[in-house]
Structures are given as C-alpha cells and as structure tokens.
PDB file of C-alpha atoms in Angstrom:
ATOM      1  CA  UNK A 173       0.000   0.000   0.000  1.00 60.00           C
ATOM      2  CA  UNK A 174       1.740   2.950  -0.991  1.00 54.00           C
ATOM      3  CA  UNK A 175       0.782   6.422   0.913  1.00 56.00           C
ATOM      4  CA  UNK A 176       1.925  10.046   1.605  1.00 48.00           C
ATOM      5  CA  UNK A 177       1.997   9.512   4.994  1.00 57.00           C
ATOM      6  CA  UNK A 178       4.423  12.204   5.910  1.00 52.00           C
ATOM      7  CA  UNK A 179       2.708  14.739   3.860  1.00 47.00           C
ATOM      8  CA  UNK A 180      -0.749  13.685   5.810  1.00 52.00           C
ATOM      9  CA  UNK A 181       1.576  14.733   9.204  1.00 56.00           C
ATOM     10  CA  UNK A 182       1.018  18.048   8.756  1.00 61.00           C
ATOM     11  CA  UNK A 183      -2.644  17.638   8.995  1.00 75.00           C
ATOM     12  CA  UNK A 184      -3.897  19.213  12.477  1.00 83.00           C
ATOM     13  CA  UNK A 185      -6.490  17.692  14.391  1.00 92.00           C
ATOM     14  CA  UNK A 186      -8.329  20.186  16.059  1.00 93.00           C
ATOM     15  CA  UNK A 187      -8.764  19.638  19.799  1.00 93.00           C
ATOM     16  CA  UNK A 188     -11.981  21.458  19.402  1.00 94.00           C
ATOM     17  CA  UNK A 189     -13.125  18.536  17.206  1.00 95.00           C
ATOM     18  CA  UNK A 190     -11.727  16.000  19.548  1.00 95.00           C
ATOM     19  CA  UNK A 191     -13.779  17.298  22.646  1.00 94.00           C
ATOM     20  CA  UNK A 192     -16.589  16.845  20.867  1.00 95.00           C
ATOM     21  CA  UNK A 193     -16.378  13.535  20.281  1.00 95.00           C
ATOM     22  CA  UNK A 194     -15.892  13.200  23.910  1.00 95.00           C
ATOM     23  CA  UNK A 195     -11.857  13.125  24.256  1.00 96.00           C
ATOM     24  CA  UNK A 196     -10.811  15.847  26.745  1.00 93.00           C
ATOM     25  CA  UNK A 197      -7.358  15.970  24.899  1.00 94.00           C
ATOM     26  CA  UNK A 198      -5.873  15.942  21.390  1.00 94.00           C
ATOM     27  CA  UNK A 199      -4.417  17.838  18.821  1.00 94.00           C
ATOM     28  CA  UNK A 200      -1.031  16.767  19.834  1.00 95.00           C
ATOM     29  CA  UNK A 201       1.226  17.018  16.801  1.00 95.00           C
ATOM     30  CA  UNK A 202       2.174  13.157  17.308  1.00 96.00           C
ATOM     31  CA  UNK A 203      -1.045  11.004  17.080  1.00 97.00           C
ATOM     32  CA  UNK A 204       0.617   8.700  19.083  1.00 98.00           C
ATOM     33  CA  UNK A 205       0.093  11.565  21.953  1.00 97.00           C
ATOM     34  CA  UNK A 206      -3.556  11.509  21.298  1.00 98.00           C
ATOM     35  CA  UNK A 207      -3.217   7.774  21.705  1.00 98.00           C
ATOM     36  CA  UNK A 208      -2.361   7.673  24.874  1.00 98.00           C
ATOM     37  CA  UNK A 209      -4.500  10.395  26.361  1.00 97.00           C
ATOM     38  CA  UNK A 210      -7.610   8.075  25.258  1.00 98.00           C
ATOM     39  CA  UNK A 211      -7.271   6.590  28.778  1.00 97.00           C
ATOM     40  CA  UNK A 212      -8.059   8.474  31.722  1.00 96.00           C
ATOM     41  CA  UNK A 213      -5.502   7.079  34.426  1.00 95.00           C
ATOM     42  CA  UNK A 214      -5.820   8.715  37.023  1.00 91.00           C
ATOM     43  CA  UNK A 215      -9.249   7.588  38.000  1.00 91.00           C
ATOM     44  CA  UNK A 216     -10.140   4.559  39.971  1.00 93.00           C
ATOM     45  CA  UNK A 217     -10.403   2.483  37.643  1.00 95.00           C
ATOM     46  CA  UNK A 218      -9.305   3.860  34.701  1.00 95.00           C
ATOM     47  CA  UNK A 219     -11.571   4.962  32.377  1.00 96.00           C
ATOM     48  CA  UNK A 220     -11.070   3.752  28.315  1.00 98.00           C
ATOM     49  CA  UNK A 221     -12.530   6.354  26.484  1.00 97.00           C
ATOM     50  CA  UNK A 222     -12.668   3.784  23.440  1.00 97.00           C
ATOM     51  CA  UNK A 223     -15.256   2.431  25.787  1.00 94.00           C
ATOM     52  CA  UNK A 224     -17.806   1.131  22.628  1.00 95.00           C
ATOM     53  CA  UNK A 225     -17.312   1.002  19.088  1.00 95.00           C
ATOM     54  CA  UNK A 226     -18.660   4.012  17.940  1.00 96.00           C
ATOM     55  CA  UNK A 227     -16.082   5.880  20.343  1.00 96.00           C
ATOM     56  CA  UNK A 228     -13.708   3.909  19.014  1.00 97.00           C
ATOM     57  CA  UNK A 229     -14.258   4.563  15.213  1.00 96.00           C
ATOM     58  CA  UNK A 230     -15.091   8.310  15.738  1.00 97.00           C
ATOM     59  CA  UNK A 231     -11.362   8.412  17.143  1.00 97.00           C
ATOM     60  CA  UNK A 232      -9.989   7.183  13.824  1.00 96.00           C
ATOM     61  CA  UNK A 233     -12.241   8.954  11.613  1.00 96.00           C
ATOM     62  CA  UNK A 234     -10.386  12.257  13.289  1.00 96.00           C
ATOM     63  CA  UNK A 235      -7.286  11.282  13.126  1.00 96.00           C
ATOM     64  CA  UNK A 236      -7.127   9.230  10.281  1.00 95.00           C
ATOM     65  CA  UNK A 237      -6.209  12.030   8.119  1.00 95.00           C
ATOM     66  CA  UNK A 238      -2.735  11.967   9.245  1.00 95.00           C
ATOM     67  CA  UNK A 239      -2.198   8.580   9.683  1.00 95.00           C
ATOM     68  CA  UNK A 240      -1.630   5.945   6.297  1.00 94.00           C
ATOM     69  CA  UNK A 241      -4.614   5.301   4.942  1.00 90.00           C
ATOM     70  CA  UNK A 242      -6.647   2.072   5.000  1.00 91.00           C
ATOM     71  CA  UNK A 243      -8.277  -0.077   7.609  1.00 91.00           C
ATOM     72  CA  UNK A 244      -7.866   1.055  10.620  1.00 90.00           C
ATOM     73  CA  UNK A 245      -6.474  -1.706  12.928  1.00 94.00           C
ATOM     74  CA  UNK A 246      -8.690  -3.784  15.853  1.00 95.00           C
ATOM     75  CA  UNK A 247      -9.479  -2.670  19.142  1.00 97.00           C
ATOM     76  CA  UNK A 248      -7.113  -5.175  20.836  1.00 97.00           C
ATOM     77  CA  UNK A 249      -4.639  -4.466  19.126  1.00 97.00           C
ATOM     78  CA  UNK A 250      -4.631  -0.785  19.211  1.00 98.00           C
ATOM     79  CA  UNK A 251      -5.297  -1.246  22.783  1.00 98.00           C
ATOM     80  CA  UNK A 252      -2.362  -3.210  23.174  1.00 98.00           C
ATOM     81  CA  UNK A 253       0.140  -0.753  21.647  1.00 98.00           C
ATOM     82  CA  UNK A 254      -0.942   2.606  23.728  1.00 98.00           C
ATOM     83  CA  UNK A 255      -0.544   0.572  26.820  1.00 98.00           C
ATOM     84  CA  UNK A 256       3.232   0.188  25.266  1.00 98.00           C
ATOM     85  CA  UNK A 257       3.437   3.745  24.079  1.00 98.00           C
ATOM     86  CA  UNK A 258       1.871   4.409  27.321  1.00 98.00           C
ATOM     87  CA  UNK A 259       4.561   2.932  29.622  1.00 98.00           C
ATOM     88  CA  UNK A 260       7.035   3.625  27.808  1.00 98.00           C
ATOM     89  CA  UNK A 261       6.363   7.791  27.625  1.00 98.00           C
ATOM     90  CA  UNK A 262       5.603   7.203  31.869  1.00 98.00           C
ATOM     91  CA  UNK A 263       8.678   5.167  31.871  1.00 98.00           C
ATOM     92  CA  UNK A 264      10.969   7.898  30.807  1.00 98.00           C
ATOM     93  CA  UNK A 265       9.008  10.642  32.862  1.00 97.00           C
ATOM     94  CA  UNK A 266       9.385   8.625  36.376  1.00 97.00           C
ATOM     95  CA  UNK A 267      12.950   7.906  35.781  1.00 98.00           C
ATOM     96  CA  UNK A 268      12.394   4.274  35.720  1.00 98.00           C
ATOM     97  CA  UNK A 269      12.538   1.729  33.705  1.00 98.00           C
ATOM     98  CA  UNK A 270       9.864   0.216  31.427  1.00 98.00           C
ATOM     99  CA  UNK A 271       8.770  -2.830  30.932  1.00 97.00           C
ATOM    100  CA  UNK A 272      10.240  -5.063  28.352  1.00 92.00           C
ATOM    101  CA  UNK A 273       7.067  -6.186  26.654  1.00 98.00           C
ATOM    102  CA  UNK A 274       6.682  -2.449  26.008  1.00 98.00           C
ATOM    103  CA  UNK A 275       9.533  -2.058  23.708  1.00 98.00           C
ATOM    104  CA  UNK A 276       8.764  -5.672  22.257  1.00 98.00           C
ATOM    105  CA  UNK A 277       5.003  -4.533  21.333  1.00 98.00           C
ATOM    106  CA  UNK A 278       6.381  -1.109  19.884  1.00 98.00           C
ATOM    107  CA  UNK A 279       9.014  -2.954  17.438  1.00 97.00           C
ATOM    108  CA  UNK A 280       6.632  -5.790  16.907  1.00 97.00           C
ATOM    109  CA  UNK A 281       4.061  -3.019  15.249  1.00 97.00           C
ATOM    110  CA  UNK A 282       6.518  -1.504  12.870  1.00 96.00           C
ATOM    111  CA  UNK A 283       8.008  -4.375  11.599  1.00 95.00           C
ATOM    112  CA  UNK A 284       4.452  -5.580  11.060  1.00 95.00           C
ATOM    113  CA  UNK A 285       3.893  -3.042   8.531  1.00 94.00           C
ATOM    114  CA  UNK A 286       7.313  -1.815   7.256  1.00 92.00           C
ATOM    115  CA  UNK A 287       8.047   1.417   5.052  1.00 92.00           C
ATOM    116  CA  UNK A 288       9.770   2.441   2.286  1.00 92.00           C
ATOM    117  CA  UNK A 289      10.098   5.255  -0.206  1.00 92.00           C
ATOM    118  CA  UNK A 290       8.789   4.466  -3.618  1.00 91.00           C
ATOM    119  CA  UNK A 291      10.023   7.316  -6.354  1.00 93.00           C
ATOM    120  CA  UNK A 292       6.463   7.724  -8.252  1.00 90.00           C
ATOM    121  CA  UNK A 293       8.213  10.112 -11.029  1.00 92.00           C
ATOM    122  CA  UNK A 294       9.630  13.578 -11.932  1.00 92.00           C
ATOM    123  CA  UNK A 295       8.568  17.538 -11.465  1.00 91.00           C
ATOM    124  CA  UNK A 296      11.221  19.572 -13.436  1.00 87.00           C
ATOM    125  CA  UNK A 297      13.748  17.317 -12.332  1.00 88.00           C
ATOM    126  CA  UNK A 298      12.573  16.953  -8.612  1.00 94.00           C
ATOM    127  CA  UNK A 299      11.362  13.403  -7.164  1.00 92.00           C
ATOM    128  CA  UNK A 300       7.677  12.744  -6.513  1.00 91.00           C
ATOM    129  CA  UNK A 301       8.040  10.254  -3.134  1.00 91.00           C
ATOM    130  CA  UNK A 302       5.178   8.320  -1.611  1.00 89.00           C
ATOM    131  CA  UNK A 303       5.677   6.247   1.194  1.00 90.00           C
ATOM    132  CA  UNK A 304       5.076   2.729   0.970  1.00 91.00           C
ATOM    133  CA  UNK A 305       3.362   0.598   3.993  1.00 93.00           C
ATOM    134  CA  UNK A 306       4.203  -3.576   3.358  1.00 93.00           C
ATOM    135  CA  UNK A 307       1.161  -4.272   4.981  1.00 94.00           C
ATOM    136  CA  UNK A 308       1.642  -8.267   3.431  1.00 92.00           C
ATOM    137  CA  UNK A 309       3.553  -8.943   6.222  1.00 87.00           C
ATOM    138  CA  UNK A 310      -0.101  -9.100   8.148  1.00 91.00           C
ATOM    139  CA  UNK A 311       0.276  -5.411  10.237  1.00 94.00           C
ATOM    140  CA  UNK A 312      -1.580  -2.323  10.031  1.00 96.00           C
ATOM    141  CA  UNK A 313      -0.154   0.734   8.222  1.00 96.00           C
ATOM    142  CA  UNK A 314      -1.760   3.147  10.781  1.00 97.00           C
ATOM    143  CA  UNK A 315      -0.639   1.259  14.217  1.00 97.00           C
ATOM    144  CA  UNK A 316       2.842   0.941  12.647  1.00 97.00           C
ATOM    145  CA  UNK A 317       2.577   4.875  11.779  1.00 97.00           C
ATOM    146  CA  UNK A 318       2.006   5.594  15.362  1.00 98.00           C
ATOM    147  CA  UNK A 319       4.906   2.832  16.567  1.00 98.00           C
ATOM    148  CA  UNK A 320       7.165   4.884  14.463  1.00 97.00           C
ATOM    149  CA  UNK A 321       5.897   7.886  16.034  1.00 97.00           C
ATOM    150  CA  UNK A 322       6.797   7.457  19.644  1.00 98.00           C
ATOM    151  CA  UNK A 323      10.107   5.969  18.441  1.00 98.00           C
ATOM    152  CA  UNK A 324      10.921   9.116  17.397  1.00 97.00           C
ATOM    153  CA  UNK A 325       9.804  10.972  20.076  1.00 98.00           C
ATOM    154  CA  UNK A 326      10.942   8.782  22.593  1.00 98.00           C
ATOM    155  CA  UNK A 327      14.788   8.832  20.588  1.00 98.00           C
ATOM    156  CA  UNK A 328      15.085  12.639  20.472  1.00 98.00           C
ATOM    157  CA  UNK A 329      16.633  14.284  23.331  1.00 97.00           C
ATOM    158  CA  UNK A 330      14.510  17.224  22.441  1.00 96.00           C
ATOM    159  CA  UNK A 331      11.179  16.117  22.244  1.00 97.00           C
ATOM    160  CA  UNK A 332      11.456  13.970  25.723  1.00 97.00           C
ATOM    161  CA  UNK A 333      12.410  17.245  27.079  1.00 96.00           C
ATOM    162  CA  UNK A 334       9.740  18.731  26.233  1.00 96.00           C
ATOM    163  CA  UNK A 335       7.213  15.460  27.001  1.00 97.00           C
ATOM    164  CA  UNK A 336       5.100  16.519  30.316  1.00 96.00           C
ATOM    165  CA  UNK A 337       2.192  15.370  31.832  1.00 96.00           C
ATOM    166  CA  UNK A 338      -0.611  17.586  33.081  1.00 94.00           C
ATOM    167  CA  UNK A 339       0.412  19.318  36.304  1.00 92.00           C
ATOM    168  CA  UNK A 340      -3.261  18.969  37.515  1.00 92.00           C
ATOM    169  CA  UNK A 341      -2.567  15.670  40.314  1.00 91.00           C
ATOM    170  CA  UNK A 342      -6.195  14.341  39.272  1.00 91.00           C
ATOM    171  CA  UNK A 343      -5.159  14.303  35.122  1.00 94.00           C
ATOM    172  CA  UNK A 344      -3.380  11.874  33.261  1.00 95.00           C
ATOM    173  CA  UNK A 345      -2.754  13.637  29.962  1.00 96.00           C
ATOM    174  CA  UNK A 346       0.218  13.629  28.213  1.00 97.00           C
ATOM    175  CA  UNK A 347       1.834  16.239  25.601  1.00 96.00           C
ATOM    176  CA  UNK A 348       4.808  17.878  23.959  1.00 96.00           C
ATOM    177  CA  UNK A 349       4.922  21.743  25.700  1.00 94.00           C
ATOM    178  CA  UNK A 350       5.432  24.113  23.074  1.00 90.00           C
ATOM    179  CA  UNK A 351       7.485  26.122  26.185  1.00 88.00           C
ATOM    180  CA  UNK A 352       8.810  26.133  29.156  1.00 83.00           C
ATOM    181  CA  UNK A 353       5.755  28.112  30.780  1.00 85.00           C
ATOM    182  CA  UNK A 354       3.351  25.416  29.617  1.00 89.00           C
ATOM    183  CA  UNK A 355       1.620  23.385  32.936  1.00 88.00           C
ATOM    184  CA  UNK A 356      -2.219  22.019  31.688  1.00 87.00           C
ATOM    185  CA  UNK A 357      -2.727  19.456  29.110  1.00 91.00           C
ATOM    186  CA  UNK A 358      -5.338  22.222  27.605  1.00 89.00           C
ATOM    187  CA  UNK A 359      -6.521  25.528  28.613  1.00 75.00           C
ATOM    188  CA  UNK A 360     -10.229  24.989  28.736  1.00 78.00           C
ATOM    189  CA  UNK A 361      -9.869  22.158  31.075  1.00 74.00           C
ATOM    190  CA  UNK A 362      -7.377  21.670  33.278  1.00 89.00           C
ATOM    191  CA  UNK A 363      -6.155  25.192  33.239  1.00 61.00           C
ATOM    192  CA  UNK A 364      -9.453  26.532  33.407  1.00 68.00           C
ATOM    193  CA  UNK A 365      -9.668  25.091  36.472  1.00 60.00           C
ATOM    194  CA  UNK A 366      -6.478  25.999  37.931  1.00 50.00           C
ATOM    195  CA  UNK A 367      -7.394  29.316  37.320  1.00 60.00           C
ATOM    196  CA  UNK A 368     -10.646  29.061  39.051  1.00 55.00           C
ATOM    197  CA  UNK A 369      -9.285  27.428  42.438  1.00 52.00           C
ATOM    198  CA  UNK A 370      -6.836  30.464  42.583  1.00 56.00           C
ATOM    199  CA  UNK A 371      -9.305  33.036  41.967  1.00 44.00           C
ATOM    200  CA  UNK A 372     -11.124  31.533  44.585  1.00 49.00           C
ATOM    201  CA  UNK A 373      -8.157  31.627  47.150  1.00 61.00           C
ATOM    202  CA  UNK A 374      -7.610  34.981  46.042  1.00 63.00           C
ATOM    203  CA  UNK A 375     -11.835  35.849  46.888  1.00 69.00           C
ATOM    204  CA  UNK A 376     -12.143  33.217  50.024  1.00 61.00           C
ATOM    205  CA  UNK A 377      -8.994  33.767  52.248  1.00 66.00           C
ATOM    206  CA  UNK A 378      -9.635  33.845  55.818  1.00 52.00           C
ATOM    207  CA  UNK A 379     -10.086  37.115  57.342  1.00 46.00           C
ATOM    208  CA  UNK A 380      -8.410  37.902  60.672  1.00 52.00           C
ATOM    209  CA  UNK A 381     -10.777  36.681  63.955  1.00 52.00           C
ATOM    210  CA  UNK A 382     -11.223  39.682  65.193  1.00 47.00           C
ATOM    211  CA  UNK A 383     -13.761  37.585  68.158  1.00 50.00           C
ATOM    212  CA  UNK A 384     -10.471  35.626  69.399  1.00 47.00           C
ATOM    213  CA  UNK A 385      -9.059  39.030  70.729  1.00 48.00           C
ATOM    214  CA  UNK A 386     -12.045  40.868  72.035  1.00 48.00           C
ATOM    215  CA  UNK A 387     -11.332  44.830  72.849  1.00 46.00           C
ATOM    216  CA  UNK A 388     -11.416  45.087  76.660  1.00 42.00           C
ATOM    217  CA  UNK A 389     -13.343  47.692  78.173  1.00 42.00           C
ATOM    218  CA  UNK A 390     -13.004  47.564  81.655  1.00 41.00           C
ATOM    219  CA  UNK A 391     -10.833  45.310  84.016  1.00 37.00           C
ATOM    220  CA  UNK A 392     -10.132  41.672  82.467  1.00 34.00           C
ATOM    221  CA  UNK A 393     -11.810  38.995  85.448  1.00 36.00           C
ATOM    222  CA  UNK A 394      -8.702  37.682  87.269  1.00 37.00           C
ATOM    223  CA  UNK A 395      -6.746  40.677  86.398  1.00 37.00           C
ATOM    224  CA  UNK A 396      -4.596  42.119  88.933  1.00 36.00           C
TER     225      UNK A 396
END
C-alpha cells in the first residue's frame, strides 16, 4: 500500500473537534500523543474512552487524516500498543525503567507493517516520493505509523524534554509543551480550572478573627 503519509503529518487535528467527540485531549502534533490520552488514568479504575465502538471509530475517523490510509487496525490491538506507548512515555518521565514487553510490542508493530520510499516520477527534475506501507507482512499501516511515532519521540533528546504530563494531580494527559511556561494538558480544562481554584483563594482567604481578641473595656476577670 503505498501512501503520503508524511505529507498527511502536517494535517492538524483540532482539539476542538476531539472534545466533541468526547476526548478531553488531542491535537497533539504526534497522534501517538492523542493515543495515549484516550485513557483516563488517574481515575479509579481507569476509564477507556474507546469504551464502545462508535467511540472507538469516531477516534480514527479524526485522526485518520494523518495517519496511512486504509483499515484502521482492531481494538485489541490498538489497545495493546498505547498501553506500550503508554509505559514507555511514563517510563521515561518517572525515571524508571519500562517494561520489556513495552519495547517488544512497539518494534513488533513496525516491523508488522514496514516502510519504504517508492520514487512515483519527476517535477522539473525533482522526485515525486510516496511512502510505501508492506502491509503483506499481516500489520496495520496506521498502528505501525504511530509505533514509528513514539520511536521518534521517545529517541530525540529534544522532544522527551519537552514530554510533560498535566500538572493537575487528578489528570493523566500527556503532551509535547510548546514552552517552558506550559503546565495544563489544555486551557479549557485543566487550566481553566487551575485558574478558578486560585481566583477563589484569592476571593475566600480567611479574614483575621477579630472575636479571638475581644477589645477590653473595663478590668479583664482575674486581672490584677
């Protein structure tokens, strides 16, 4: 199967679009971000937000655009690599080490479905490329697209850098901060509500008890 896939990365998926579907976070400009925030962790238990089949399918419809096209791959198996991509990303954020099955299920996805550049023909003496997907080998173009992805990030120094998760303790989310000043996973959520809880120190701080230390007017009892 022979696809532009690295043309299609340039398509942005609109987070707007995303939260309408009912995913609290996207847009990331690796898909293989927006693959992991599809499960909310930090809930007991976690919550798969490819909970039916419709979720599921609505989630590839968006971001198939910028993924290789054809079928997009099973649930299991999908599910199977974000819990890799997953541990891996947490992995290098805790400072530990992750698990071995996690870098097995990453290669295992991208030699499933191998690429190579095919040379289509000429412009004025300039290469037309297309990228080809060996999907005969039995894998899925798109889950080996997003394998490839989080190799990438996870093998520049650059990008892990700049790999955070959401400062809000109740959020899971993962992304790639634009900068250094960037905390929330997205404004309208979790920084929304940062904002609010400081506003409402700001509005609600104690004032002084003015009842613990009454004026005295006349002789304290048991004063000398």
């Amino acid at each position: 199967m022979a696809n532009a896939y690295y043309g299609a990365m340039s398509v942005q998926v609109m987070l707007e679009d995303l939260q309408r579907a009912g995913f609290p976070m996207g847009g990331e400009p690796f898909a293989a971000l927006d693959l992991v925030d599809t499960v909310m962790l930090s809930v007991e238990p976690p919550v798969d937000l490819f909970g039916s089949p419709e979720r599921f399918a609505r989630w590839w419809e968006l971001e198939g655009p910028r993924l290789p096209q054809g079928p997009p791959p099973d649930l299991a198996a999908t599910r199977r690599l974000r819990a890799a991509v997953r541990d891996l990303f947490d992995a290098h954020l805790a400072g530990r080490a992750p698990r071995s099955t996690s870098i097995e299920d990453v290669n295992a996805a991208t030699a499933a479905a191998p690429a190579s550049l095919r040379m289509v023909g000429l412009d004025e003496g300039t290469a037309r490329v297309e990228t080809r997907w060996h999907t005969e080998y039995g894998g899925n173009a798109a889950l080996a697209a997003l394998a490839r992805e989080a190799i990438e990030v996870l093998s520049s120094p650059e990008r892990l850098e700049r790999l955070r998760r959401c400062a809000n303790p109740t959020c899971s989310m993962l992304f790639l901060a634009e900068n250094k000043r960037r905390q929330w996973c997205t404004a309208n959520i979790c920084g929304n509500r940062a904002r609010v809880a400081r506003h409402y120190e700001r509005t609600h701080m104690t004032a002084p008890d003015t009842d613990a230390h009454p004026t005295s007017t006349g002789t304290h009892e048991g004063g000398r």
